[in-house]
Amino acid sequence: MVKRTRFLCGLVVSQLLSLNHAFASPQQEIDHLLTFVESTQCKYERNGTIHNGPEAAAHIKKKADYYADDIESAEDFIAYSATKSMLSGRHYQVHCEGKTSVSSEVWLKSELDDFRSR
């Protein structure tokens, strides 16, 4: 009986831990996306200029701070801070070695979906 109880408790705890990201707050999701950008080996193209992860993350963070009152979700964060230049209207692109370039919006939404499913 004790072994069965321990097993069931362990099972419940592991299930609760696996739900951690499923119930992450918008700020936790945004923080994850910023860390994801900052640590990437991919190149971030903004208005024709290529940036590394830390440079891209710094720019996105600056825009997020500017639009803080409008950002209520990770999707808002992506739309306001990491999709396109507000001055030129050009969409940001992400170039990862060995892969087709994608818009930063697609790249970040894919990562957000992955994060939520963990």
XYZ file of C-alpha atoms in Angstrom:
118
model
C 0.000 0.000 0.000
C 2.842 2.406 0.847
C 4.546 1.742 -2.495
C 1.304 2.394 -4.343
C 0.731 5.661 -2.449
C 4.282 6.827 -3.187
C 3.862 5.926 -6.832
C 0.583 7.836 -7.098
C 2.050 10.860 -5.296
C 5.033 10.806 -7.632
C 2.747 10.566 -10.628
C 0.660 13.525 -9.474
C 3.749 15.649 -8.790
C 5.253 14.861 -12.191
C 1.989 15.782 -13.913
C 1.797 19.059 -12.017
C 5.377 19.902 -12.948
C 4.667 19.178 -16.607
C 1.809 21.692 -16.503
C 4.150 24.433 -15.306
C 4.519 26.085 -18.722
C 0.895 25.511 -19.657
C -0.092 27.953 -16.926
C 2.769 30.415 -17.233
C 1.887 34.060 -16.786
C 2.197 36.411 -19.760
C 5.313 37.917 -18.148
C 6.899 34.475 -17.776
C 6.187 33.776 -21.438
C 7.641 37.142 -22.468
C 10.733 36.567 -20.327
C 11.158 33.166 -21.954
C 10.917 34.669 -25.451
C 13.487 37.351 -24.598
C 15.866 34.689 -23.275
C 15.218 32.598 -26.385
C 16.135 35.520 -28.670
C 19.147 36.505 -26.582
C 20.600 32.996 -26.580
C 19.924 32.077 -30.210
C 22.665 31.393 -32.714
C 20.304 32.582 -35.446
C 20.705 36.044 -36.945
C 17.979 38.640 -36.613
C 17.494 40.979 -39.575
C 16.034 44.376 -38.861
C 15.723 46.947 -41.669
C 18.371 45.152 -43.714
C 20.913 45.020 -40.870
C 21.889 41.701 -39.309
C 22.016 41.440 -35.509
C 23.069 38.696 -33.133
C 20.804 37.383 -30.381
C 21.845 39.773 -27.594
C 21.506 42.802 -29.894
C 18.087 41.672 -31.090
C 16.897 40.988 -27.545
C 18.036 44.430 -26.381
C 16.119 46.108 -29.204
C 12.993 44.029 -28.595
C 13.153 44.767 -24.854
C 13.439 48.494 -25.566
C 10.354 48.348 -27.799
C 8.482 46.275 -25.214
C 9.229 48.893 -22.572
C 7.899 51.586 -24.897
C 4.678 49.648 -25.598
C 4.287 48.261 -22.063
C 0.815 49.757 -21.598
C -0.430 47.960 -24.726
C 1.085 44.550 -23.984
C -1.229 42.180 -22.126
C -0.085 38.845 -23.562
C 2.889 37.163 -25.182
C 1.107 37.561 -28.517
C 0.851 41.325 -27.910
C 4.548 41.347 -27.020
C 5.399 39.699 -30.335
C 3.111 42.000 -32.325
C 4.263 45.262 -30.749
C 7.917 44.513 -30.072
C 9.273 41.848 -32.364
C 7.424 41.766 -35.681
C 8.319 44.805 -37.742
C 9.840 48.242 -37.740
C 7.314 50.875 -36.799
C 9.290 53.428 -38.820
C 9.856 51.565 -42.086
C 7.105 48.952 -41.796
C 9.588 46.235 -42.818
C 9.081 42.878 -41.153
C 11.956 41.429 -39.147
C 13.451 38.199 -40.480
C 15.292 35.409 -38.694
C 18.084 33.509 -40.437
C 19.075 30.194 -38.872
C 21.886 28.164 -40.376
C 20.623 25.381 -42.612
C 17.025 26.591 -42.515
C 14.835 28.821 -44.642
C 14.548 32.376 -43.333
C 11.271 33.130 -41.579
C 9.577 36.199 -40.202
C 10.349 36.867 -36.564
C 6.617 36.661 -35.871
C 6.423 33.068 -37.140
C 9.675 32.144 -35.363
C 8.581 33.550 -32.004
C 5.030 32.201 -32.188
C 6.460 28.760 -32.901
C 8.714 29.019 -29.851
C 5.809 30.258 -27.738
C 3.729 27.252 -28.823
C 6.638 24.932 -27.959
C 7.063 26.602 -24.557
C 3.375 26.261 -23.753
C 3.331 22.593 -24.714
C 6.228 21.615 -22.432
